[in-house]
Tab-separated table of C-alpha atoms in Angstrom:
chain	number	residue	atom	x	y	z
D	1	UNK	CA	29.134	-9.579	-10.447
D	2	UNK	CA	27.953	-6.859	-12.768
D	3	UNK	CA	25.750	-9.165	-14.838
D	4	UNK	CA	24.166	-10.613	-11.426
D	5	UNK	CA	22.883	-7.178	-10.325
D	6	UNK	CA	19.964	-6.734	-12.438
D	7	UNK	CA	18.241	-9.939	-12.085
D	8	UNK	CA	19.034	-9.654	-8.303
D	9	UNK	CA	17.352	-6.415	-8.132
D	10	UNK	CA	14.411	-7.548	-10.239
D	11	UNK	CA	13.701	-10.629	-8.119
D	12	UNK	CA	14.207	-8.291	-4.660
D	13	UNK	CA	11.645	-5.748	-6.131
D	14	UNK	CA	9.157	-8.671	-6.804
D	15	UNK	CA	9.645	-9.429	-2.963
D	16	UNK	CA	10.779	-13.180	-3.602
D	17	UNK	CA	14.411	-12.702	-1.525
D	18	UNK	CA	15.636	-10.661	1.195
D	19	UNK	CA	18.664	-8.584	0.709
D	20	UNK	CA	21.090	-10.674	3.010
D	21	UNK	CA	20.156	-13.634	0.641
D	22	UNK	CA	21.350	-11.830	-2.474
D	23	UNK	CA	24.058	-10.466	-0.740
D	24	UNK	CA	25.587	-13.809	0.041
D	25	UNK	CA	24.971	-14.849	-3.514
D	26	UNK	CA	26.953	-11.864	-4.622
D	27	UNK	CA	29.767	-12.653	-2.447
D	28	UNK	CA	29.655	-16.368	-3.266
D	29	UNK	CA	29.875	-15.215	-7.067
D	30	UNK	CA	32.923	-12.969	-6.530
D	31	UNK	CA	34.654	-15.890	-4.400
D	32	UNK	CA	33.812	-18.223	-7.168
D	33	UNK	CA	35.332	-15.579	-9.739
D	34	UNK	CA	38.351	-15.138	-7.225
D	35	UNK	CA	39.023	-18.916	-7.196
D	36	UNK	CA	38.720	-19.311	-10.935
D	37	UNK	CA	41.173	-16.415	-11.374
D	38	UNK	CA	43.495	-17.945	-8.976
D	39	UNK	CA	43.325	-21.158	-10.892
D	40	UNK	CA	44.614	-19.211	-14.164
D	41	UNK	CA	41.264	-19.140	-15.634
D	42	UNK	CA	40.880	-15.891	-17.364
D	43	UNK	CA	37.363	-14.370	-17.482
D	44	UNK	CA	37.744	-12.493	-20.708
D	45	UNK	CA	34.159	-12.942	-21.997
D	46	UNK	CA	32.725	-11.273	-19.052
D	47	UNK	CA	35.107	-8.105	-19.104
D	48	UNK	CA	36.750	-6.067	-21.864
D	49	UNK	CA	40.378	-6.496	-22.139
D	50	UNK	CA	41.346	-3.304	-20.770
D	51	UNK	CA	39.071	-3.759	-17.761
D	52	UNK	CA	40.636	-7.303	-17.087
D	53	UNK	CA	44.104	-5.928	-16.826
D	54	UNK	CA	43.002	-3.088	-14.169
D	55	UNK	CA	40.320	-5.280	-11.981
D	56	UNK	CA	41.458	-6.212	-8.684
D	57	UNK	CA	39.850	-8.001	-5.548
D	58	UNK	CA	39.079	-4.401	-4.249
D	59	UNK	CA	36.651	-3.818	-7.052
D	60	UNK	CA	34.256	-6.664	-6.715
D	61	UNK	CA	34.256	-6.190	-2.863
D	62	UNK	CA	33.260	-2.664	-3.356
D	63	UNK	CA	30.745	-3.755	-6.043
D	64	UNK	CA	29.133	-6.181	-3.325
D	65	UNK	CA	29.131	-3.622	-0.544
D	66	UNK	CA	27.326	-0.919	-2.650
D	67	UNK	CA	24.923	-3.556	-4.069
D	68	UNK	CA	24.099	-4.771	-0.522
D	69	UNK	CA	23.507	-1.078	0.384
D	70	UNK	CA	21.202	-0.615	-2.605
D	71	UNK	CA	19.366	-4.234	-1.809
D	72	UNK	CA	19.020	-3.378	1.764
D	73	UNK	CA	17.319	-0.035	1.051
D	74	UNK	CA	15.142	-1.449	-1.770
D	75	UNK	CA	14.104	-4.464	0.601
D	76	UNK	CA	13.257	-1.578	3.385
D	77	UNK	CA	11.214	0.412	0.827
D	78	UNK	CA	9.448	-2.636	-0.441
D	79	UNK	CA	8.710	-3.785	3.126
D	80	UNK	CA	7.268	-0.410	4.193
D	81	UNK	CA	5.325	0.016	0.934
D	82	UNK	CA	3.648	-3.605	1.701
D	83	UNK	CA	2.698	-2.630	5.188
D	84	UNK	CA	1.129	0.505	3.851
D	85	UNK	CA	-0.761	-1.253	1.247
D	86	UNK	CA	-1.859	-3.969	3.881
D	87	UNK	CA	-2.950	-1.069	6.085
D	88	UNK	CA	-4.847	0.489	3.269
D	89	UNK	CA	-6.617	-2.835	2.347
D	90	UNK	CA	-7.701	-3.363	5.700
D	91	UNK	CA	-9.226	-0.064	6.245
D	92	UNK	CA	-11.057	-0.247	2.608
D	93	UNK	CA	-12.415	-3.635	3.720
D	94	UNK	CA	-13.730	-2.150	7.224
D	95	UNK	CA	-15.169	0.753	5.153
D	96	UNK	CA	-16.800	-1.481	2.707
D	97	UNK	CA	-18.734	-3.316	5.342
D	98	UNK	CA	-18.873	-0.895	8.394
D	99	UNK	CA	-20.541	2.599	8.914
D	100	UNK	CA	-17.915	4.826	9.510
D	101	UNK	CA	-19.810	6.893	12.397
D	102	UNK	CA	-21.445	3.779	14.398
D	103	UNK	CA	-19.179	0.848	13.361
D	104	UNK	CA	-22.180	-1.051	12.902
D	105	UNK	CA	-22.559	-3.179	9.674
D	106	UNK	CA	-23.714	-1.374	6.734
D	107	UNK	CA	-26.583	-2.231	4.268
D	108	UNK	CA	-24.092	-4.121	2.058
D	109	UNK	CA	-23.017	-6.143	5.058
D	110	UNK	CA	-26.462	-6.633	6.265
D	111	UNK	CA	-27.941	-7.687	2.762
D	112	UNK	CA	-24.928	-10.250	2.389
D	113	UNK	CA	-25.807	-11.747	5.834
D	114	UNK	CA	-29.402	-11.898	4.870
D	115	UNK	CA	-28.993	-13.566	1.587
D	116	UNK	CA	-26.540	-16.272	3.465
D	117	UNK	CA	-29.094	-17.154	6.159
D	118	UNK	CA	-31.948	-17.513	3.637
D	119	UNK	CA	-29.865	-19.363	1.213
D	120	UNK	CA	-29.014	-21.820	4.223
D	121	UNK	CA	-32.397	-21.958	5.217
D	122	UNK	CA	-33.395	-22.901	1.632
D	123	UNK	CA	-31.283	-25.947	1.670
D	124	UNK	CA	-31.898	-26.421	5.443
D	125	UNK	CA	-28.678	-26.217	6.801
D	126	UNK	CA	-29.852	-23.739	9.242
D	127	UNK	CA	-31.738	-25.107	12.418
D	128	UNK	CA	-35.199	-25.290	12.268
D	129	UNK	CA	-37.071	-22.056	13.489
D	130	UNK	CA	-37.609	-18.526	12.213
D	131	UNK	CA	-35.466	-16.082	11.050
D	132	UNK	CA	-35.891	-12.628	12.674
D	133	UNK	CA	-35.004	-9.146	11.495
D	134	UNK	CA	-35.212	-6.079	13.979
D	135	UNK	CA	-35.538	-2.823	12.290
D	136	UNK	CA	-35.245	0.413	14.567
D	137	UNK	CA	-36.697	3.695	13.552
D	138	UNK	CA	-35.511	7.016	15.766
D	139	UNK	CA	-38.619	9.132	15.971
D	140	UNK	CA	-37.770	12.689	15.880
D	141	UNK	CA	-34.318	12.423	14.266
D	142	UNK	CA	-34.732	14.571	11.544
D	143	UNK	CA	-35.936	17.121	13.863
D	144	UNK	CA	-32.844	16.899	15.949
D	145	UNK	CA	-30.761	17.140	12.801
D	146	UNK	CA	-32.701	20.147	11.558
D	147	UNK	CA	-32.768	22.229	14.842
D	148	UNK	CA	-29.442	20.908	16.499
D	149	UNK	CA	-27.345	20.514	13.349
D	150	UNK	CA	-25.687	17.224	11.925
D	151	UNK	CA	-22.953	16.967	14.659
D	152	UNK	CA	-25.747	16.744	17.407
D	153	UNK	CA	-27.437	13.990	15.022
D	154	UNK	CA	-24.029	12.079	14.639
D	155	UNK	CA	-23.640	11.877	18.419
D	156	UNK	CA	-27.183	10.669	18.773
D	157	UNK	CA	-26.652	7.751	16.401
D	158	UNK	CA	-23.327	6.964	18.026
D	159	UNK	CA	-24.795	7.139	21.538
D	160	UNK	CA	-27.764	4.688	20.198
D	161	UNK	CA	-25.504	2.349	18.524
D	162	UNK	CA	-23.138	2.523	21.317
């Protein structure tokens, strides 16, 4: 059981198995050792002579319980870290393509979509017709920012985008 713990932890931390599966494997390993020892096979290559004389069934069971608790804690930490990483990735993807204030597509998204439309039109995959781009300009917006402050300008932008 001592030899199986490091690989179990390594694989668990890589997210390939759950704690319950590895606990079951550890229990099966201890049962197999017990059957072999009960059949008269000595596991001296695995344990020093002094340890083999003192080991009992209670020692491996305690090891499995401690390993199970450690595996459960590691699995929980790994799952929490994965959820945080997924949430951060989602937030970064949203921020990469949306204006934080208005929620509208930003310049990067606009240019990507425009390139895609123009590329489809170039190979005639888009329906025949015209492609239109609408640009809006807020007359006097600079004056709103200058006289009423940036917070008022932000509210105006959000209202117009809304």
